[in-house]
Every structure is written in structure tokens, then in C-alpha cells.
Amino acid sequence: MNILGIGGFSHDSAAALVCDGRVVAAVDEERLTRIKHQGGVPRRAVACCLEVAGLALDDVDHVGCYMRPFLRMSRRIPYRIKQAVRSPGYSLAYIAYEFLHNARYVSGMRGLRGANARLHFMEHHPAHAASAFLVSPFDEAALLTVDYIGEWAVTWTGIGRGTDIRPLRTTNYPDSLGVFYSAITDYLGFRRATDEYKVMGLASYGEPEYYDDFARIVRLRKDGRYDLDRSWFQCHYAPGSRVGYFSRKFLDRFGPPRKRDEPVEERHRNIAASAQRILEEVVLGIAHALHRETGLDRLSMAGGVALNCAMNGRLLRESPFEAIYVQPAAGDDGIAVGAALQLHHQLTESPRGDVMRDACLGPEYPSAEIRRVLELAKIPYEQPEDVVERTAALIAEGNIVGWFQGRMEFGPRALGARSILADPTRADMKDLINKHVKHREEFRPFAPSVLAERAHEFFDGSNGMRPGALDSPFMLFVYPVRPEKRAAVPAITHVDGTARVQTVSKDVAPRYHALIEAFARRTGVPMVLNTSFNDNNEPIVNTPIEAIRCFYSTGMDALVMGDYVVTKR
Ligand SMILES: [Fe+2]
């Protein structure tokens, strides 16, 4: 049985293909259209998944989509009618938009399905939960999903057993932690729905000076329920993207919002730190209650907020859960996988498929194709006897190296298939990459890819229940760098002494693992600095040509694609 999953439509569209319960391919649409956070019908991603599997559209039996349009309208429209007293113009415009949006969504999905497929609209949050739980190593787990908004739900808890997913509690709009964090993102002069990770990075530079105030805005109760005090907001009845998300009361208390080109000051850093802290405390509160309620020791999480790896790190250390699984595409794109798998298990009696330990589910370009592109562009290249040793030497010599290998990653993180690599032991490397390659803000940290078996030497993964265990293959957890090691790896140690770790296992990524091993033999340090293979504000590269373009338009020193090495000097 071949099932297509569709994730995202408003933004971050993606497709996944599940054949007989196995995830065969999953691709973000942005990587193919080259428009970051691309929304709409993911036509190219669907075609790409089918091509990877060698199937045609007519071979697809079912299509699972990421949201239920009628559930969405049945909740959103009555709410907007109620709000019309306060903001008649906007409410009317919103209702019109809602009809149009859903019509576009339904017809878009219909146009996508092929001749033989049945179309299924899946509920958003359970499909989020499925995207993590059904590929997790857990037979049984507590489930938590947190995002901006689904149809109407914003936070959702449940229980997963085998292939079964049961809801426990749903929190609805407007009490959304995603809305709160996006409102802060907008207030601090970044783009909401895309730049939340900048707030997280900035938070480490500030003090949570406003935490007590924010605890009155996002109010957590002892039983794990929470709500937002709406008097601080206006986005639930006014167009936040135009007039700002917070109300006059907020602006009077915390000052004017930062404009995009204004400098980031101490007040902004402290607001970021306070927002990050309240998010962490509230989600910790939810996790404690969920643990009490379910009695389960494992947690699987999804939703855009589950991409907040500083929050995830605190959950790992401080929540009562022994193990936590987050899927690499925790946002709406990942629902492509969740919707398809959930559908598969609803339609068949078959047991669970593979655990997702590898995000490399996209297209691959064979050696001959890479060579053809290099020759076509008349680029001098070498084919060293041992490409891994050659690359390790280049990195150890201080070069910034583009690393293009195998199948492209699914989800927002580069995990060693489309990565830019550098030496983490050099204090100046962070600034060099920011200046010459990534052209991005200085407060954003770079992450390490570390040999899984040696991660404990540098990072503290303990939480009392798991002494030293460290398993973070998707770079979605922040760990403290051991104090005595911080000076040894300055380029990946964030200002607060933490790092967003990717653990690399030999059986999952043999070539990447061998590269880091070779680097460790030269330097004694079992990790490399890993940042995504793209310039700031463009999607991660997919094809060899895109890699070459990015290589020559930035200050990278070397490019390693498959078995071929290109150097500038
Ligand atoms: Fe979502």
C-alpha cells in the first residue's frame, strides 16, 4: 500500500511517501522551489518522493493531509463572528480569507491525489503526535504537541500505545504558547513563524528580568493547565502582523517594539530570556502533569514549539521523563510523515515500521552526476584516494568545508548530508563563518556533530535517571558543555555554556562518522562544527549545482561532494 502524506500548506509544505508502512521518502517543498518556508500544494515534493520510490502518481492508494478543513472552519468562523463586535472589518476579512484558504487547500489536495487514491484529511495535532510517536523507539509513550495553531487546538496531550494514539487533553486558541513566542519574535523585530530560533539564541545573552511579569501573561496552574491573560494581546482580534501582537498594556509596561534595523539592546535580550524561561517553565509544568496522569516514563513530542532545543534540553534534564523523542521535522512539514503513517495504521492491522534514526529521506545524486556537473562547469576537482581523510585534513587546517553526501535531510536541520563543516576548536571560527559564509547575526550559535560514543566526554547528558546517556541524532536538544571542556571547543560553545548537539552513530551515518573519527585522530576532538549548507535566508542546498553556486558565492574554502574535492586555494 502506497500512502502519500502532505504536511503544511500555510507554510513549510512537504510530502512524504509511506510504502507498506515504511517511510521511503520525505522532502520539504522549499528545497525544490528554492523559496524558504514555501507553502501551498507541495507538487514538486510529491513528484520527488515518487521519483525516489520509482512510482507514478497513479500508484498511490491514499493521500493523508495535515489538517481537517471543516473542523477548522467550524471553530474559527464562530470565534471571528464573536470578535466582530471589537473589530468588524478585520473579522469579516478573516472570515472571507478562511473560506478562500480552505477552498484553495481542498481543491489543491484534490488536484494532487492521482487517479486511484482516496483523500483523507487528518486532524492536525494527532497527526503531529503520530509524526513523532510512530517512528520513535517507544512502544508506549506520553505524547505532547505544541504549536501556533492547528485547526483550533494549540497544545495537545495524549497516550501512544503500539499503533494507537489517544487524546487526553486539548488546549485551544487563543491560549497558544506558539502565538506567545511568535508575538515576542515579532515584538523583538524578527519575522514571526520563521525567526523564533533567533529569540532562543538571543535569550542566552540576557537575564530573565521580566520573568515574573511574563508569569502573569502566561499563567500556569498546578495541574499543568495554563492560559494566556488576553489583556496583554491584541492579535486574537486584530491583524497582529500589521498592528503588532501585543496590546497597549504590554507596550506601556515593556516599551516600544524593536524595529528590524534597530540595534539589539539589553532590554531586548532580557525580554528574549524572560520569554524563553516562561515557555520552558510552562512546558515543564505540562510535562510534570502529563507524567503524573499517564504514569509513563517516555515522552514523544512534536509541533513547531518542539523545535525549541533549549526547551527540549531542560525537559530532558528536569522533567520526570526518562527518555524523550523528537522527530527531525517537528513542525508542520513533519506531519507529512505523521499523516501517512497514521493512515497506514488506521487502514491496516500491520505492526509498527522502522524507528526513524536518520533524517536523510530526500533525493540523492550519484557520483557520475556530480562529476558531470563539475566537468560541465569546468571546475577543476580532485578525486583523492581517501576522501574522508582528505576532508578531515582540510577541516583541521582551518578550512571551511562544504560537505555534500548522500540523500538530503528532511526537516530544518542539516545533519551531515548538506552541511558546512569547520574546526570547533578555533576561537575565531564562529566569526569567520558568520562573516564569510552565512552572513548572519553574531548571537546565533553554531552546533557540533559529535561521535555518539564519545559525546559524554564533552557534554553532560545526565538527568539523574540516565547517567551520561546522550542520544540526539537530530540536533534537537541542548546540553551543557562540561566546564573543563568549554575552552577546547569555543566555536560551538554558546555564551551560556551549552551546545545544540548532534550525536553521530556509525550504523546510521557511516561516512560522516568516519570523517569525525578522522578529525579526532588529528586533533583529539571527536566533533566538527556543523552548520547548514546555505547562505543566510535561503533554503539548504539540494542539488550539486546549488552546492556549487553556494560554494562560489560565499567564503567557503573547499567543497566535498561525494568522492570529489574542489578547493579555492
Ligand atoms: Fe502545527
PDB file of C-alpha atoms in Angstrom, residues 34 51 60 64 74 82 108 122 150 183 216-217 224 228 278 296 317 350 383 392 403 429 446 453 492 517 531:
ATOM      1  CA  ARG A  34      14.210  27.438  -3.524  1.00  0.00           C
ATOM      2  CA  GLU A  51      10.721   9.533  -8.199  1.00  0.00           C
ATOM      3  CA  VAL A  60      -0.730   5.997  -4.829  1.00  0.00           C
ATOM      4  CA  GLY A  64      -3.292  11.928   4.086  1.00  0.00           C
ATOM      5  CA  SER A  74     -16.370  25.203  12.339  1.00  0.00           C
ATOM      6  CA  LYS A  82     -17.910  36.818  18.215  1.00  0.00           C
ATOM      7  CA  GLY A 108      -5.214  21.800  -4.127  1.00  0.00           C
ATOM      8  CA  MET A 122      -6.294  14.148   9.194  1.00  0.00           C
ATOM      9  CA  GLY A 150      -3.816  23.548  14.278  1.00  0.00           C
ATOM     10  CA  ALA A 183       4.394  37.586  19.384  1.00  0.00           C
ATOM     11  CA  ARG A 216       1.263  36.826  34.771  1.00  0.00           C
ATOM     12  CA  ILE A 217       0.853  36.788  30.978  1.00  0.00           C
ATOM     13  CA  GLY A 224      -0.460  21.545  34.210  1.00  0.00           C
ATOM     14  CA  LEU A 228      -2.841  33.492  28.386  1.00  0.00           C
ATOM     15  CA  ILE A 278       8.412  31.208  30.815  1.00  0.00           C
ATOM     16  CA  LEU A 296       4.610   6.609  31.527  1.00  0.00           C
ATOM     17  CA  ARG A 317      17.218  17.291  32.384  1.00  0.00           C
ATOM     18  CA  SER A 350       0.199  -4.212  10.426  1.00  0.00           C
ATOM     19  CA  GLN A 383      39.380  12.584  -6.508  1.00  0.00           C
ATOM     20  CA  ALA A 392      39.399  15.799   7.830  1.00  0.00           C
ATOM     21  CA  TRP A 403      30.034  18.700   2.692  1.00  0.00           C
ATOM     22  CA  MET A 429      35.813  30.149  13.594  1.00  0.00           C
ATOM     23  CA  PHE A 446      26.899  27.029  15.826  1.00  0.00           C
ATOM     24  CA  GLU A 453      30.158   7.055  21.670  1.00  0.00           C
ATOM     25  CA  ILE A 492      30.386  25.513  19.336  1.00  0.00           C
ATOM     26  CA  GLU A 517      36.786   9.977  13.629  1.00  0.00           C
ATOM     27  CA  THR A 531      26.009  24.408  10.058  1.00  0.00           C
TER      28      THR A 531
END
